[in-house]
mmCIF file with all atom_site columns, C-alpha atoms and ligand atoms in Angstrom:
data_model
loop_
_atom_site.group_PDB
_atom_site.id
_atom_site.type_symbol
_atom_site.label_atom_id
_atom_site.label_alt_id
_atom_site.label_comp_id
_atom_site.label_asym_id
_atom_site.label_entity_id
_atom_site.label_seq_id
_atom_site.pdbx_PDB_ins_code
_atom_site.Cartn_x
_atom_site.Cartn_y
_atom_site.Cartn_z
_atom_site.occupancy
_atom_site.B_iso_or_equiv
_atom_site.pdbx_formal_charge
_atom_site.auth_seq_id
_atom_site.auth_comp_id
_atom_site.auth_asym_id
_atom_site.auth_atom_id
_atom_site.pdbx_PDB_model_num
ATOM   1   C  CA  . MET A 1 1   ? -17.534 19.839 -40.671 1.00 0.00 ? 1   MET A CA  1
ATOM   2   C  CA  . THR A 1 2   ? -17.868 20.647 -36.975 1.00 0.00 ? 2   THR A CA  1
ATOM   3   C  CA  . THR A 1 3   ? -21.424 20.883 -35.704 1.00 0.00 ? 3   THR A CA  1
ATOM   4   C  CA  . ILE A 1 4   ? -22.004 23.211 -32.782 1.00 0.00 ? 4   ILE A CA  1
ATOM   5   C  CA  . LYS A 1 5   ? -25.139 22.810 -30.716 1.00 0.00 ? 5   LYS A CA  1
ATOM   6   C  CA  . ALA A 1 6   ? -26.732 25.978 -29.386 1.00 0.00 ? 6   ALA A CA  1
ATOM   7   C  CA  . THR A 1 7   ? -30.073 26.827 -27.882 1.00 0.00 ? 7   THR A CA  1
ATOM   8   C  CA  . CYS A 1 8   ? -32.638 29.156 -29.428 1.00 0.00 ? 8   CYS A CA  1
ATOM   9   C  CA  . HIS A 1 9   ? -35.070 30.725 -26.940 1.00 0.00 ? 9   HIS A CA  1
ATOM   10  C  CA  . SER A 1 10  ? -38.015 29.666 -29.117 1.00 0.00 ? 10  SER A CA  1
ATOM   11  C  CA  . CYS A 1 11  ? -36.915 26.463 -30.879 1.00 0.00 ? 11  CYS A CA  1
ATOM   12  C  CA  . GLY A 1 12  ? -34.654 24.780 -28.342 1.00 0.00 ? 12  GLY A CA  1
ATOM   13  C  CA  . GLU A 1 13  ? -31.470 23.004 -29.456 1.00 0.00 ? 13  GLU A CA  1
ATOM   14  C  CA  . VAL A 1 14  ? -30.270 23.774 -32.974 1.00 0.00 ? 14  VAL A CA  1
ATOM   15  C  CA  . ASP A 1 15  ? -27.259 22.603 -34.997 1.00 0.00 ? 15  ASP A CA  1
ATOM   16  C  CA  . LEU A 1 16  ? -24.906 25.272 -36.305 1.00 0.00 ? 16  LEU A CA  1
ATOM   17  C  CA  . THR A 1 17  ? -21.603 25.389 -38.189 1.00 0.00 ? 17  THR A CA  1
ATOM   18  C  CA  . PRO A 1 18  ? -18.669 27.551 -37.004 1.00 0.00 ? 18  PRO A CA  1
ATOM   19  C  CA  . GLU A 1 19  ? -19.498 30.030 -39.815 1.00 0.00 ? 19  GLU A CA  1
ATOM   20  C  CA  . ASP A 1 20  ? -23.004 30.544 -38.392 1.00 0.00 ? 20  ASP A CA  1
ATOM   21  C  CA  . ILE A 1 21  ? -21.688 31.894 -35.102 1.00 0.00 ? 21  ILE A CA  1
ATOM   22  C  CA  . LEU A 1 22  ? -20.610 35.449 -34.376 1.00 0.00 ? 22  LEU A CA  1
ATOM   23  C  CA  . LEU A 1 23  ? -18.202 35.399 -31.419 1.00 0.00 ? 23  LEU A CA  1
ATOM   24  C  CA  . ARG A 1 24  ? -17.445 38.831 -29.978 1.00 0.00 ? 24  ARG A CA  1
ATOM   25  C  CA  . ILE A 1 25  ? -14.407 39.148 -27.713 1.00 0.00 ? 25  ILE A CA  1
ATOM   26  C  CA  . GLY A 1 26  ? -14.137 42.323 -25.642 1.00 0.00 ? 26  GLY A CA  1
ATOM   27  C  CA  . THR A 1 27  ? -11.565 43.512 -23.136 1.00 0.00 ? 27  THR A CA  1
ATOM   28  C  CA  . GLY A 1 28  ? -13.889 44.213 -20.207 1.00 0.00 ? 28  GLY A CA  1
ATOM   29  C  CA  . HIS A 1 29  ? -14.985 41.594 -17.710 1.00 0.00 ? 29  HIS A CA  1
ATOM   30  C  CA  . GLY A 1 30  ? -18.041 39.766 -19.015 1.00 0.00 ? 30  GLY A CA  1
ATOM   31  C  CA  . SER A 1 31  ? -17.879 41.522 -22.371 1.00 0.00 ? 31  SER A CA  1
ATOM   32  C  CA  . ASN A 1 32  ? -17.659 38.361 -24.489 1.00 0.00 ? 32  ASN A CA  1
ATOM   33  C  CA  . SER A 1 33  ? -20.765 37.206 -26.285 1.00 0.00 ? 33  SER A CA  1
ATOM   34  C  CA  . TYR A 1 34  ? -21.850 34.984 -29.121 1.00 0.00 ? 34  TYR A CA  1
ATOM   35  C  CA  . GLY A 1 35  ? -24.796 35.132 -31.423 1.00 0.00 ? 35  GLY A CA  1
ATOM   36  C  CA  . PHE A 1 36  ? -26.384 33.319 -34.341 1.00 0.00 ? 36  PHE A CA  1
ATOM   37  C  CA  . SER A 1 37  ? -29.413 33.501 -36.570 1.00 0.00 ? 37  SER A CA  1
ATOM   38  C  CA  . CYS A 1 38  ? -31.591 30.534 -35.659 1.00 0.00 ? 38  CYS A CA  1
ATOM   39  C  CA  . PRO A 1 39  ? -31.806 28.204 -38.683 1.00 0.00 ? 39  PRO A CA  1
ATOM   40  C  CA  . THR A 1 40  ? -35.426 27.371 -37.802 1.00 0.00 ? 40  THR A CA  1
ATOM   41  C  CA  . CYS A 1 41  ? -37.097 30.682 -36.862 1.00 0.00 ? 41  CYS A CA  1
ATOM   42  C  CA  . THR A 1 42  ? -34.392 33.076 -38.228 1.00 0.00 ? 42  THR A CA  1
ATOM   43  C  CA  . GLN A 1 43  ? -34.476 35.024 -34.954 1.00 0.00 ? 43  GLN A CA  1
ATOM   44  C  CA  . PHE A 1 44  ? -31.043 36.400 -33.949 1.00 0.00 ? 44  PHE A CA  1
ATOM   45  C  CA  . VAL A 1 45  ? -30.054 34.893 -30.629 1.00 0.00 ? 45  VAL A CA  1
ATOM   46  C  CA  . GLU A 1 46  ? -27.339 36.532 -28.549 1.00 0.00 ? 46  GLU A CA  1
ATOM   47  C  CA  . LYS A 1 47  ? -25.874 35.212 -25.316 1.00 0.00 ? 47  LYS A CA  1
ATOM   48  C  CA  . PRO A 1 48  ? -22.994 36.066 -22.984 1.00 0.00 ? 48  PRO A CA  1
ATOM   49  C  CA  . ALA A 1 49  ? -19.956 33.827 -23.446 1.00 0.00 ? 49  ALA A CA  1
ATOM   50  C  CA  . ASP A 1 50  ? -17.896 32.942 -20.384 1.00 0.00 ? 50  ASP A CA  1
ATOM   51  C  CA  . GLU A 1 51  ? -14.322 31.692 -20.723 1.00 0.00 ? 51  GLU A CA  1
ATOM   52  C  CA  . ARG A 1 52  ? -15.425 28.064 -21.088 1.00 0.00 ? 52  ARG A CA  1
ATOM   53  C  CA  . VAL A 1 53  ? -17.848 28.904 -23.908 1.00 0.00 ? 53  VAL A CA  1
ATOM   54  C  CA  . VAL A 1 54  ? -15.245 31.056 -25.674 1.00 0.00 ? 54  VAL A CA  1
ATOM   55  C  CA  . ARG A 1 55  ? -12.705 28.214 -25.529 1.00 0.00 ? 55  ARG A CA  1
ATOM   56  C  CA  . LEU A 1 56  ? -15.305 25.733 -26.770 1.00 0.00 ? 56  LEU A CA  1
ATOM   57  C  CA  . LEU A 1 57  ? -16.314 27.932 -29.712 1.00 0.00 ? 57  LEU A CA  1
ATOM   58  C  CA  . LEU A 1 58  ? -12.695 28.699 -30.656 1.00 0.00 ? 58  LEU A CA  1
ATOM   59  C  CA  . SER A 1 59  ? -11.799 25.007 -30.579 1.00 0.00 ? 59  SER A CA  1
ATOM   60  C  CA  . GLY A 1 60  ? -14.824 24.377 -32.796 1.00 0.00 ? 60  GLY A CA  1
ATOM   61  C  CA  . GLY A 1 61  ? -13.351 26.710 -35.415 1.00 0.00 ? 61  GLY A CA  1
ATOM   62  C  CA  . VAL A 1 62  ? -15.392 29.858 -34.779 1.00 0.00 ? 62  VAL A CA  1
ATOM   63  C  CA  . MET A 1 63  ? -13.477 32.980 -35.861 1.00 0.00 ? 63  MET A CA  1
ATOM   64  C  CA  . PRO A 1 64  ? -13.705 35.637 -33.140 1.00 0.00 ? 64  PRO A CA  1
ATOM   65  C  CA  . THR A 1 65  ? -14.457 39.304 -33.746 1.00 0.00 ? 65  THR A CA  1
ATOM   66  C  CA  . LEU A 1 66  ? -12.527 41.648 -31.471 1.00 0.00 ? 66  LEU A CA  1
ATOM   67  C  CA  . GLN A 1 67  ? -14.515 44.453 -29.844 1.00 0.00 ? 67  GLN A CA  1
ATOM   68  C  CA  . ASP A 1 68  ? -13.274 47.624 -28.136 1.00 0.00 ? 68  ASP A CA  1
ATOM   69  C  CA  . ILE A 1 69  ? -9.650  46.558 -28.256 1.00 0.00 ? 69  ILE A CA  1
ATOM   70  C  CA  . PRO A 1 70  ? -7.358  49.441 -27.206 1.00 0.00 ? 70  PRO A CA  1
ATOM   71  C  CA  . ALA A 1 71  ? -5.191  50.607 -30.122 1.00 0.00 ? 71  ALA A CA  1
ATOM   72  C  CA  . GLU A 1 72  ? -2.044  49.906 -28.043 1.00 0.00 ? 72  GLU A CA  1
ATOM   73  C  CA  . ILE A 1 73  ? -2.665  46.170 -28.278 1.00 0.00 ? 73  ILE A CA  1
ATOM   74  C  CA  . LEU A 1 74  ? -2.501  46.267 -32.079 1.00 0.00 ? 74  LEU A CA  1
ATOM   75  C  CA  . GLU A 1 75  ? 0.648   48.427 -32.222 1.00 0.00 ? 75  GLU A CA  1
ATOM   76  C  CA  . PRO A 1 76  ? 3.783   46.675 -33.488 1.00 0.00 ? 76  PRO A CA  1
ATOM   77  C  CA  . LYS A 1 77  ? 6.116   45.890 -30.572 1.00 0.00 ? 77  LYS A CA  1
ATOM   78  C  CA  . SER A 1 78  ? 9.887   45.645 -30.445 1.00 0.00 ? 78  SER A CA  1
ATOM   79  C  CA  . GLY A 1 79  ? 12.469  44.694 -27.842 1.00 0.00 ? 79  GLY A CA  1
ATOM   80  C  CA  . PRO A 1 80  ? 12.485  41.815 -25.417 1.00 0.00 ? 80  PRO A CA  1
ATOM   81  C  CA  . VAL A 1 81  ? 9.283   40.708 -23.678 1.00 0.00 ? 81  VAL A CA  1
ATOM   82  C  CA  . ILE A 1 82  ? 8.936   41.948 -20.075 1.00 0.00 ? 82  ILE A CA  1
ATOM   83  C  CA  . THR A 1 83  ? 9.312   39.037 -17.652 1.00 0.00 ? 83  THR A CA  1
ATOM   84  C  CA  . HIS A 1 84  ? 8.218   38.542 -14.033 1.00 0.00 ? 84  HIS A CA  1
ATOM   85  C  CA  . ASN A 1 85  ? 11.852  39.107 -13.003 1.00 0.00 ? 85  ASN A CA  1
ATOM   86  C  CA  . ASP A 1 86  ? 11.859  42.477 -14.797 1.00 0.00 ? 86  ASP A CA  1
ATOM   87  C  CA  . LEU A 1 87  ? 8.716   43.478 -12.880 1.00 0.00 ? 87  LEU A CA  1
ATOM   88  C  CA  . LEU A 1 88  ? 10.183  42.328 -9.577  1.00 0.00 ? 88  LEU A CA  1
ATOM   89  C  CA  . GLU A 1 89  ? 13.415  44.212 -10.283 1.00 0.00 ? 89  GLU A CA  1
ATOM   90  C  CA  . PHE A 1 90  ? 11.416  47.347 -11.171 1.00 0.00 ? 90  PHE A CA  1
ATOM   91  C  CA  . HIS A 1 91  ? 9.320   46.985 -8.003  1.00 0.00 ? 91  HIS A CA  1
ATOM   92  C  CA  . GLN A 1 92  ? 12.464  46.743 -5.865  1.00 0.00 ? 92  GLN A CA  1
ATOM   93  C  CA  . LEU A 1 93  ? 13.982  49.704 -7.687  1.00 0.00 ? 93  LEU A CA  1
ATOM   94  C  CA  . LEU A 1 94  ? 10.872  51.845 -6.988  1.00 0.00 ? 94  LEU A CA  1
ATOM   95  C  CA  . ALA A 1 95  ? 11.277  51.095 -3.264  1.00 0.00 ? 95  ALA A CA  1
ATOM   96  C  CA  . SER A 1 96  ? 14.610  52.939 -3.260  1.00 0.00 ? 96  SER A CA  1
ATOM   97  C  CA  . ASP A 1 97  ? 14.855  56.728 -2.850  1.00 0.00 ? 97  ASP A CA  1
ATOM   98  C  CA  . ASP A 1 98  ? 16.930  57.320 -5.972  1.00 0.00 ? 98  ASP A CA  1
ATOM   99  C  CA  . TRP A 1 99  ? 14.959  55.143 -8.402  1.00 0.00 ? 99  TRP A CA  1
ATOM   100 C  CA  . PHE A 1 100 ? 14.528  57.941 -10.941 1.00 0.00 ? 100 PHE A CA  1
ATOM   101 C  CA  . GLU A 1 101 ? 18.247  58.702 -11.054 1.00 0.00 ? 101 GLU A CA  1
ATOM   102 C  CA  . ALA A 1 102 ? 19.016  55.006 -11.271 1.00 0.00 ? 102 ALA A CA  1
ATOM   103 C  CA  . LEU A 1 103 ? 16.681  54.658 -14.265 1.00 0.00 ? 103 LEU A CA  1
ATOM   104 C  CA  . THR A 1 104 ? 17.976  57.720 -16.123 1.00 0.00 ? 104 THR A CA  1
ATOM   105 C  CA  . GLU A 1 105 ? 21.600  56.642 -15.512 1.00 0.00 ? 105 GLU A CA  1
ATOM   106 C  CA  . LYS A 1 106 ? 20.812  53.163 -16.832 1.00 0.00 ? 106 LYS A CA  1
ATOM   107 C  CA  . ARG A 1 107 ? 19.136  54.640 -19.894 1.00 0.00 ? 107 ARG A CA  1
ATOM   108 C  CA  . ASN A 1 108 ? 22.049  57.012 -20.533 1.00 0.00 ? 108 ASN A CA  1
ATOM   109 C  CA  . SER A 1 109 ? 24.583  54.217 -20.251 1.00 0.00 ? 109 SER A CA  1
ATOM   110 C  CA  . GLU A 1 110 ? 22.527  52.048 -22.653 1.00 0.00 ? 110 GLU A CA  1
ATOM   111 C  CA  . ASN A 1 111 ? 22.378  54.844 -25.235 1.00 0.00 ? 111 ASN A CA  1
ATOM   112 C  CA  . ALA A 1 112 ? 26.080  55.716 -24.940 1.00 0.00 ? 112 ALA A CA  1
HETATM 113 ZN ZN1 . ZN  B 2 .   ? -35.368 29.585 -33.294 1.00 0.00 ? 1   ZN  B ZN1 1
#
């Protein structure tokens, strides 16, 4: 069993298991946090979790809880993944004057 050391404001360093820790992952900058009920004083301790802490907790087996995730992220996706080359090609296309026509022609020829 993995032991994770955390610090309670009142009791100092405490030993926890991955199940004791609530890891919240949000989409905004600095919106990740973790919390636990201190095994000594039972006080709930909550702290911000930077990327290093999140990685550490995940590698220790903590199951994250997702917060404020836009519904689009959970939608099923189909088709090929967009690559950097696709983005570059799109960027170059947008620089031309007839980009809209070029896109609608491409779409029409793909559907034909
Ligand atoms: Zn405590």
